XYZ file of C-alpha atoms in Angstrom:
528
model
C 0.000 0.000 0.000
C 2.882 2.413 1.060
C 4.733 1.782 -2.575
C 0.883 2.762 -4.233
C 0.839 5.614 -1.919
C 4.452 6.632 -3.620
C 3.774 5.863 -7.140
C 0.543 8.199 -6.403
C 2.504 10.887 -5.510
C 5.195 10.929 -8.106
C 1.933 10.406 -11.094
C -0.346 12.901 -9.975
C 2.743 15.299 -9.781
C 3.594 15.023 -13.151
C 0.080 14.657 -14.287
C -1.614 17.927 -12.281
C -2.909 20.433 -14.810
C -0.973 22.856 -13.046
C 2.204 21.747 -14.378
C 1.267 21.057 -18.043
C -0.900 17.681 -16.991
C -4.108 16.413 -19.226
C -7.292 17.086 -16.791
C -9.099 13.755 -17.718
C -5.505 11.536 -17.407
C -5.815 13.307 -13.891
C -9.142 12.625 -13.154
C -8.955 8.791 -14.059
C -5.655 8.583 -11.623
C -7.270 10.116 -8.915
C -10.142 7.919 -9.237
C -7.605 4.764 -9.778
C -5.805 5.713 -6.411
C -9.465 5.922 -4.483
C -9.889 2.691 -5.650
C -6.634 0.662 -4.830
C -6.524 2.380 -1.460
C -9.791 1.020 0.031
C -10.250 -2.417 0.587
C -13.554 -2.687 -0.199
C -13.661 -0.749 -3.710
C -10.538 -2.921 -4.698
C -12.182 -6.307 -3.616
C -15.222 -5.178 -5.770
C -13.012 -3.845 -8.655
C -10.831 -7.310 -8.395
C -14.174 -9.606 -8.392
C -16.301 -7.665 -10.982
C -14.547 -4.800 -13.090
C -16.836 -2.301 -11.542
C -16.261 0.342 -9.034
C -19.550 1.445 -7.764
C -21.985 -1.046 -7.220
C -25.856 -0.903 -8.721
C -28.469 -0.068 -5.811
C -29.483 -3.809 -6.968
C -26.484 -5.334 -6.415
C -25.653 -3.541 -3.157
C -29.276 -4.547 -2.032
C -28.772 -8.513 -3.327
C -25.151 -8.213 -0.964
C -26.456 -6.645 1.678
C -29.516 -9.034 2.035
C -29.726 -11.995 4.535
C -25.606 -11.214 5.184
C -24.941 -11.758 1.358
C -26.476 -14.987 1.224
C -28.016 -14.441 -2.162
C -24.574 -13.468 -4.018
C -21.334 -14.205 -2.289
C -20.190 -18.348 -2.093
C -17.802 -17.421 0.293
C -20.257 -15.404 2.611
C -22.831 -18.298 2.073
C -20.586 -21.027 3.421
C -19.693 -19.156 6.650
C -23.348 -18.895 7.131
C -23.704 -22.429 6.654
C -20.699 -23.141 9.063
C -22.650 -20.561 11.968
C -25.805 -23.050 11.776
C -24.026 -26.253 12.251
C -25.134 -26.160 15.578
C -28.732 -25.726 15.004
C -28.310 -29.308 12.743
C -26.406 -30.913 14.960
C -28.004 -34.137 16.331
C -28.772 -34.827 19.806
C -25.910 -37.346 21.044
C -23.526 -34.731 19.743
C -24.639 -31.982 21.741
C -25.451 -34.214 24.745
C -21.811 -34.783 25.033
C -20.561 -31.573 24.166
C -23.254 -29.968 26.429
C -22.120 -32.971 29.624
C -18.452 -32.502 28.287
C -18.884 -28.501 29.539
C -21.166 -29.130 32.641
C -18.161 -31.482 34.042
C -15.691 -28.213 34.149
C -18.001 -25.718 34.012
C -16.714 -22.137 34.597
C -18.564 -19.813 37.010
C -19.546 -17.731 34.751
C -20.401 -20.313 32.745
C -23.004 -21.869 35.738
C -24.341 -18.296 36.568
C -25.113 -17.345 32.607
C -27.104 -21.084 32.805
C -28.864 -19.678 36.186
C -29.701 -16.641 34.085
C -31.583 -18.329 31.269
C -33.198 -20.333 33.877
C -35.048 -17.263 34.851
C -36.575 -16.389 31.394
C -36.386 -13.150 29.406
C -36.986 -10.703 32.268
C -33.514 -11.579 34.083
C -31.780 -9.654 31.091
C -33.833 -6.138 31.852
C -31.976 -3.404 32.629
C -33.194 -0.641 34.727
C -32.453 2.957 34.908
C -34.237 5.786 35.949
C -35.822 6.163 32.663
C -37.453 2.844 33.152
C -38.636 3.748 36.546
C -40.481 6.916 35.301
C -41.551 5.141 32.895
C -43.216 2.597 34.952
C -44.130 4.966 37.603
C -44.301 8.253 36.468
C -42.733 11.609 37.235
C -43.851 13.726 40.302
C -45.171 16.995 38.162
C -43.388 19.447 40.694
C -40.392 18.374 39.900
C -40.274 19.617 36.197
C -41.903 22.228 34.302
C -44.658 21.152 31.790
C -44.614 22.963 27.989
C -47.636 24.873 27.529
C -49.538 24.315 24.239
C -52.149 26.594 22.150
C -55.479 26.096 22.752
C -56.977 24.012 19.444
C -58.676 21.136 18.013
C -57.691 18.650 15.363
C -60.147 16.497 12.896
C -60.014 13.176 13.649
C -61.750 9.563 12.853
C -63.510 8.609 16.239
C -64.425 5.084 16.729
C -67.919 4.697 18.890
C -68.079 0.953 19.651
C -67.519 -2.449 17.465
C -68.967 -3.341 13.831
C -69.133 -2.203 10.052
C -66.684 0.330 10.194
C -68.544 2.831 7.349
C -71.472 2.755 10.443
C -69.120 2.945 13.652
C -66.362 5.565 12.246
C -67.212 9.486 12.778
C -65.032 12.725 11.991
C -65.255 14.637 15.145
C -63.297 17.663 16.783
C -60.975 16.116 19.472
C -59.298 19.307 21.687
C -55.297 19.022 22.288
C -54.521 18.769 25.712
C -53.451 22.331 27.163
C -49.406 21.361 27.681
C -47.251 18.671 27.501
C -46.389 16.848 30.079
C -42.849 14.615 31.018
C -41.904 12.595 27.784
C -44.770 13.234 25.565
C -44.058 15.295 21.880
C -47.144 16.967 19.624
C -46.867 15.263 16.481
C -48.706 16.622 12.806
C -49.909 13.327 10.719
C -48.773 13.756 6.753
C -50.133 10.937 5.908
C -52.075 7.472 6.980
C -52.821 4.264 5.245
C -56.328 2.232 5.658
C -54.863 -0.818 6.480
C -56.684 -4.284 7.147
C -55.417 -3.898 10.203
C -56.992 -0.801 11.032
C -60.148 -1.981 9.938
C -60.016 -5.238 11.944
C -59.391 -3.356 15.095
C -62.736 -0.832 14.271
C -64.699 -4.035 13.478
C -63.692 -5.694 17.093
C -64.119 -2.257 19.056
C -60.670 -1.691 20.174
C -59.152 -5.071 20.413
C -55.555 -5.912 18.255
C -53.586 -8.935 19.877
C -53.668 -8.621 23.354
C -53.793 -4.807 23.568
C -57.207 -2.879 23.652
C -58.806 0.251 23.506
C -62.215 1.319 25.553
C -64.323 3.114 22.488
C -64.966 5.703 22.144
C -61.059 6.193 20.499
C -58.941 7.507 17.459
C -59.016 4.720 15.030
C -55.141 4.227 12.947
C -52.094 2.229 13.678
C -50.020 3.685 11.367
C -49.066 7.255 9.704
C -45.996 8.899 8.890
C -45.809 12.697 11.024
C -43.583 15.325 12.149
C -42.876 16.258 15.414
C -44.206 19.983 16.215
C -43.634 20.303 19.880
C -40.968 18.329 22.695
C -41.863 18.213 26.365
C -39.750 18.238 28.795
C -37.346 14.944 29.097
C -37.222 14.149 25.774
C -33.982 13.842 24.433
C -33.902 11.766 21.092
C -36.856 14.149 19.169
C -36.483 17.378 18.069
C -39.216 19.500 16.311
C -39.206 18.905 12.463
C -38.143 14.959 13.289
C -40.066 12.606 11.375
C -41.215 10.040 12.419
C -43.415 6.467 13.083
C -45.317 4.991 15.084
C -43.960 2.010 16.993
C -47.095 0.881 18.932
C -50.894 0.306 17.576
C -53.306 1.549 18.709
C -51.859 5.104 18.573
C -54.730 6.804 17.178
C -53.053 8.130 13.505
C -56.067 9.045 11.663
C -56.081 12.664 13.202
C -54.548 16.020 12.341
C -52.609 16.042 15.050
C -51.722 14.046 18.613
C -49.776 14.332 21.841
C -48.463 11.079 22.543
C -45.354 9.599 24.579
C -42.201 10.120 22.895
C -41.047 6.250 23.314
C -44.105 5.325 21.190
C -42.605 6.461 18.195
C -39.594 6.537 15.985
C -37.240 8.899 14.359
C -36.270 8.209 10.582
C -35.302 11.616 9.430
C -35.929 15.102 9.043
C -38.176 17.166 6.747
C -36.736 19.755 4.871
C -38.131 22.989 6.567
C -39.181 20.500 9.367
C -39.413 22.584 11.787
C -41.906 25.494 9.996
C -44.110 22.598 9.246
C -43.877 22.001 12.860
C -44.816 25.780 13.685
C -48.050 25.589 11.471
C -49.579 22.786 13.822
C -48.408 24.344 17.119
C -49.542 27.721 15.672
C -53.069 29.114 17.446
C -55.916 29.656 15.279
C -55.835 32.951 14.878
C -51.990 32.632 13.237
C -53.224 29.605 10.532
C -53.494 32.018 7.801
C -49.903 33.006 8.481
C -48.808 29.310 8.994
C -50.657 27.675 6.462
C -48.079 29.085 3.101
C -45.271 27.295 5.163
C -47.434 23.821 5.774
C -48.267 23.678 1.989
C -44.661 24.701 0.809
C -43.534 21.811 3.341
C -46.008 19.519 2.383
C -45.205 19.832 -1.463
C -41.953 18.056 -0.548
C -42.576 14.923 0.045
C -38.831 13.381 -0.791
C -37.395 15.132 2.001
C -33.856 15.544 3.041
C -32.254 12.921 5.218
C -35.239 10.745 4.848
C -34.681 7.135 3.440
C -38.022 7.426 1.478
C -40.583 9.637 0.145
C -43.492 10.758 2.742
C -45.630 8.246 0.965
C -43.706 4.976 1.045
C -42.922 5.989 4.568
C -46.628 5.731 5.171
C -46.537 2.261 3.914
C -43.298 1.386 5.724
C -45.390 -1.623 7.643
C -45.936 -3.290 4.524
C -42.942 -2.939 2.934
C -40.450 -3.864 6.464
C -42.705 -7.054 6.419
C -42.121 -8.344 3.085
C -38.336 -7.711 3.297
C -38.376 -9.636 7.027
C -40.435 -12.553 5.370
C -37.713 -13.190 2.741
C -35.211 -12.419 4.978
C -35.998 -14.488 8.088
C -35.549 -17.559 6.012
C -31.849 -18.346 5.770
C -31.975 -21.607 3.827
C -33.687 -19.719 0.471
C -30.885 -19.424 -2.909
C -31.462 -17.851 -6.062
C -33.536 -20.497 -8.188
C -35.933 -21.512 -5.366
C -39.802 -20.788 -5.518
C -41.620 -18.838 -3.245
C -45.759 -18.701 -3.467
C -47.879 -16.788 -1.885
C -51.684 -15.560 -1.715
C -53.163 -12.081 -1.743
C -50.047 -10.907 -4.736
C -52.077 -8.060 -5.641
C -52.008 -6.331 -1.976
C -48.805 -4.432 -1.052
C -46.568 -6.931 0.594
C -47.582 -9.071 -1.836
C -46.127 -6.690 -4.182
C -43.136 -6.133 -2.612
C -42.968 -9.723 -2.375
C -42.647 -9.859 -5.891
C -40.325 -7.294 -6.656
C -37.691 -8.569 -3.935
C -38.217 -11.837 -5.104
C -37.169 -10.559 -9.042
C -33.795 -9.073 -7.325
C -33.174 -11.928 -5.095
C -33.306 -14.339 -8.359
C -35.845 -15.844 -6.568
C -39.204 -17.873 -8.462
C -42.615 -16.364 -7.194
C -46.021 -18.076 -7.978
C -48.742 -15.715 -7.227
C -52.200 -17.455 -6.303
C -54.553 -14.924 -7.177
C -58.210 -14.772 -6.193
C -60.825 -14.277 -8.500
C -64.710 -14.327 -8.499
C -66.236 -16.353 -11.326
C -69.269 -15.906 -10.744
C -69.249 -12.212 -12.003
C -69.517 -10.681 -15.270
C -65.530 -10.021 -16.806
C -64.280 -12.048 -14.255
C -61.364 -13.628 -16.537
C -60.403 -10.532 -18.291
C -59.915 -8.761 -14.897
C -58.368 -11.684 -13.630
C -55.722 -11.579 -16.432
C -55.239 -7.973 -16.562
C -54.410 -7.865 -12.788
C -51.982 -11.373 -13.687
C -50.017 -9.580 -16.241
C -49.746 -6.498 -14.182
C -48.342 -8.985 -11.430
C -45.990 -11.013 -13.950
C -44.341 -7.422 -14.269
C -43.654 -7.076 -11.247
C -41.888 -10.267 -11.203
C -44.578 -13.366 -10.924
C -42.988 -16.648 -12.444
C -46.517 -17.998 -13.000
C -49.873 -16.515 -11.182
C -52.330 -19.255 -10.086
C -56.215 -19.000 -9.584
C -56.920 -19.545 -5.915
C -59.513 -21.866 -6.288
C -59.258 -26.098 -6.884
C -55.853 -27.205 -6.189
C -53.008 -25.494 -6.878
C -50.994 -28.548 -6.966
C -52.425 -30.008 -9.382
C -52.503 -26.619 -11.482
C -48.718 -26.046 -10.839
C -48.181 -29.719 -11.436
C -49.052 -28.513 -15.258
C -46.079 -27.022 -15.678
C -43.334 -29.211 -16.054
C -39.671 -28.629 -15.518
C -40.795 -26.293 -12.431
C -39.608 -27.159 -9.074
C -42.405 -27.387 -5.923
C -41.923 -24.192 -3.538
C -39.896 -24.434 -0.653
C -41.558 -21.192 1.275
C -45.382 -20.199 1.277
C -46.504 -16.726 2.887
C -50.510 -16.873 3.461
C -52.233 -13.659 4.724
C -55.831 -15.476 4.225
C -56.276 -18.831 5.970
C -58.930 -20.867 5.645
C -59.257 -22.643 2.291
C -56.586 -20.576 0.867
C -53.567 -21.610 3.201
C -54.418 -24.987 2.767
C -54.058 -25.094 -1.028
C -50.777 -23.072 -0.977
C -49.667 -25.079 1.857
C -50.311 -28.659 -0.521
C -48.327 -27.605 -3.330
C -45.037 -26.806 -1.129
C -42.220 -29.345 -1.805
C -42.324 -32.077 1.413
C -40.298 -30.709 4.471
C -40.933 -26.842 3.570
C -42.578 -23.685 5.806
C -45.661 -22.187 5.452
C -45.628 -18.671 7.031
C -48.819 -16.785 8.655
C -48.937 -13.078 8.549
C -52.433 -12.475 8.458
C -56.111 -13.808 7.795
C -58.144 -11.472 5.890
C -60.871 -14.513 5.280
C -61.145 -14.633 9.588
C -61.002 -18.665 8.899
C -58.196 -20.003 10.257
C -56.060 -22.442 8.808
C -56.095 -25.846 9.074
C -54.418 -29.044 7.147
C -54.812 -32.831 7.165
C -52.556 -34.406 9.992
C -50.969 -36.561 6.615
C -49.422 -32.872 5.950
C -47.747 -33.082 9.084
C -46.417 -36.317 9.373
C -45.888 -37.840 6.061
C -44.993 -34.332 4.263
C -43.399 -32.650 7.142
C -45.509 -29.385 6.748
C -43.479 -26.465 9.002
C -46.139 -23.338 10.473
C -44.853 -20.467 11.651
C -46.564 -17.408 12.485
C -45.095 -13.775 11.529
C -45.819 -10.464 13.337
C -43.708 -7.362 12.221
C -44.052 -5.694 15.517
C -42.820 -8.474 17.630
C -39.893 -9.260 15.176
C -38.804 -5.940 14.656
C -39.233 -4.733 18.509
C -38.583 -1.374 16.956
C -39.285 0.171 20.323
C -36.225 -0.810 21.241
C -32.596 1.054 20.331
C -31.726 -2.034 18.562
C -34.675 -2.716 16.668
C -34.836 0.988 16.035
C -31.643 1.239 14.269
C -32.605 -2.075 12.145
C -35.708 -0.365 10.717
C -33.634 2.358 10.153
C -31.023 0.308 8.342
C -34.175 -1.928 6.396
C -35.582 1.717 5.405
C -32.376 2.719 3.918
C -31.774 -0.461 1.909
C -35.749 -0.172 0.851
C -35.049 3.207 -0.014
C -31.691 2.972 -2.539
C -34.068 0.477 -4.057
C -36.994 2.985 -4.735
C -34.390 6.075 -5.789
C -33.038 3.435 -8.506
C -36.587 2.567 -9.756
C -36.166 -0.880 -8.628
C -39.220 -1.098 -6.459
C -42.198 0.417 -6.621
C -45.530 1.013 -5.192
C -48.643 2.783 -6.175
C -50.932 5.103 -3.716
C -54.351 6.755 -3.996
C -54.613 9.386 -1.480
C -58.078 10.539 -0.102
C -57.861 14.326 1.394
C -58.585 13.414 5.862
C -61.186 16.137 6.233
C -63.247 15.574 3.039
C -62.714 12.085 1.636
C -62.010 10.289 4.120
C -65.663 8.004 4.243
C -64.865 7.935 0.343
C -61.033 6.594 1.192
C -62.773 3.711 3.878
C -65.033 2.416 0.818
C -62.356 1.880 -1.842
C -60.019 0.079 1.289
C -62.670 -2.297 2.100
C -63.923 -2.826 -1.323
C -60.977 -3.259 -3.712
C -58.093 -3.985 -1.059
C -55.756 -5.122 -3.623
C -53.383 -3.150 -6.111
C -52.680 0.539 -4.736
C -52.651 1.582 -1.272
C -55.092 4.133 0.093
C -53.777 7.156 2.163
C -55.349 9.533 4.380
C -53.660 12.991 3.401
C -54.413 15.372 6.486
């Protein structure tokens, strides 16, 4: 290195323009030095010719530790999990062969894991205030302007077109230890969100008395801090990392910890003002909000406002490809619901990865044009990187079966149950997983114990939030890192989604129809 560090020297002195040099012989030896220098340009350069990689081929890398392009990387994989294959006698003598001359820190790290998850908590004093609150005399609250923001009230369980109501909901007066005022941009209509309306409150095990703010999701910007809140500032934008938050509103004050910074907005923090502003400054406020509005690929952010909106769908297809170690390019993937947008994404990160999708599409027979909607929405979905797409009806087996030369799946994501799963589930190649992320049908799943037994059927269930733990620093910074891969992916046109956007005040009954009715293809937004 010290001898290319010379030679360097000695070229680009004779070479400068100053002294007589060519500019582009220049040029190509400063760029040849920046390249032998680092290791990582010159492995690339040494492998492939190239010197920058594609957004595709940094994302293929990148993905599952390289799994997907690198041999080398592979193996080392392969040699991490040799433990997980390892048969019983083997580790019963290792594990007797350690317990004989075992170290004490060895017996005390054993005692630990004895005493389930909770023994690894660490407490400080923001756990205990977060547990149990700070005395309000010992800090001073931030005052807020008197107002009231729009939002989409909830009144008990049922049809949510019947149960849903816009009403004025009035900001609390100040903000009190560790909460921020936040301005919504934007928020999806999510089956999710229309599950929770349609059970009253309920999503897993947490619950919400009606009447409350219906929304799980949204993309906002931070207008206000209280006091002890350290990693927000106003302009921040950020998500939500708890349901139930109540997103489909103009504004909310909610606790700091429940959400997550991803970036800033360019002129964050005048968008911020127009929110906080009083009523009787909107007119004044309200050329900043638009002019801040109107840029929705913001500065620092790892996607546009939009796709940030969507983030849940998109984080959950890239964790459903990615949680499975033992895919390569060549194997099949099939899934149900293609047309909805992790299905989608599905697709696309399946083209990249070199990876076979079969889409099993559902389709209504029974109604006029059935088959020529059916095929438009198939080619729009072989685009997008479908191998073959399916009817979701009969057996799929059987119809995959049809084409010959084509290998059985090895990985099936349902979001449907019922009927659904269990075709998807029968054409998987014997020993593979079938993975549950959702059940729009409300049937669950269920299989013939032959599936089980004889075929070695593998169910798994999937949720984003529990996988991700984004509430957490470390699952934080790994949506933050998923974003940013996402992100290079969408800049380079190499994923994309499409949105119809309903204005909050006005549309949004209008927005709520079009979800529930034709959930598939583009993803509706609230636009406050």
């Amino acid at each position: 290195m010290l001898q290319v560090k010379r030679a360097f020297r000695t070229l680009r002195t004779k070479a400068h323009p100053d002294k007589g040099g060519d500019a582009e012989q220049f040029n190509a030896l400063v760029k040849a030095h920046s390249v032998l220098s680092d290791p990582e340009k010159r492995r690339l350069y040494d492998e492939t010719g190239q010197v920058h990689k594609s957004a595709g081929e940094a994302f293929v890398e990148g993905f599952a530790g390289g799994a997907f392009s690198d041999r080398v990387r592979r193996a080392t994989a392969a040699a991490t999990s040799i433990a997980s294959s390892m048969g019983v006698a083997d580790q019963i003598t290792i594990r007797q062969s350690e317990s004989q001359q075992q170290s004490h820190t060895a017996g005390f790290e054993a005692w630990l894991r004895s005493r389930g998850s909770s023994s690894s908590s660490v407490y400080t004093s923001e756990t205990i205030a977060e547990q149990f609150g700070v005395v309000k005399a010992s800090y001073a609250a931030v005052p807020l302007q008197q107002r009231s923001v729009l939002a989409a009230v909830c009144r008990g369980p049922g049809k949510p077109q019947e149960r849903l109501e816009m009403a004025a909901q009035q900001l609390p007066s100040e903000l009190e230890w560790g909460e921020v005022l936040i301005e919504v941009k934007y928020a999806p209509v999510t089956p999710a969100d229309i599950y929770t309306v349609r059970l009253g409150g309920v999503y897993d095990e947490d619950s919400k008395e009606p009447p409350f703010v219906a929304g799980h999701d949204a993309v906002a910007v931070v207008a206000q801090v209280g006091p002890g809140v350290k990693e927000l500032a106003e302009g921040d934008v950020v998500l939500p990392v708890v349901p139930l938050l109540g997103c489909w509103a103009e504004g909310a004050v909610v606790k700091a910890k429940a959400v997550v910074r991803v970036g800033r907005l360019a002129a964050g923090a005048a968008a911020a003002a127009a929110v906080a502003a009083p009523e009787g400054a909107a007119a004044d406020a309200a050329g900043t909000k638009a002019g801040a509005e109107s840029a929705t690929q913001a500065d620092e952010l790892p996607l546009p406002l939009e796709y940030l909106a969507a983030h849940r769908e998109l984080l959950l297809a890239f964790q459903l490809l990615e949680a499975d170690a033992s895919l390569k390019p060549g194997d099949c993937v099939i899934l149900n619901v293609p047309n909805s947008t992790v299905g989608r994404t599905v697709l696309q990160l399946c083209k990249l990865l070199k990876l076979r999708a079969v889409a099993v599409l559902r389709c209504k027979p029974s109604s006029e044009g059935a088959d020529e909607r059916f095929e438009a929405v198939a080619e729009q979905l072989r685009g997008l990187g479908a191998t073959l797409v399916l009817r979701d009806e009969g057996s799929v087996k059987t119809q995959l079966q049809a084409h010959r030369f084509f290998g059985r799946p090895k990985l099936a994501f349902d979001a449907v149950g019922g009927d659904s799963a269990g075709r998807i589930a029968e054409a998987l190649e014997p020993g593979s997983k079938l993975v549950v992320y959702g059940c729009l049908s409300g049937k669950a799943p269920s299989w013939p114990w032959q599936a089980w037994v004889f075929r070695g059927l593998q169910v798994s269930g999937f949720n984003l939030r529990k996988a991700l733990a984004a509430d957490t620093p470390a699952g934080a910074a790994k949506l933050r890192k998923h974003l940013a891969s996402l992100g290079q992916l969408v800049s380079a046109g190499l994923l994309s989604l499409e949105f119809t956007e309903y204005g909050f005040a006005e549309e949004w009954q209008e927005a709520l129809e079009h979800a529930i009715d034709a959930p598939g293809g583009s993803r509706v937004l609230l636009r406050m």
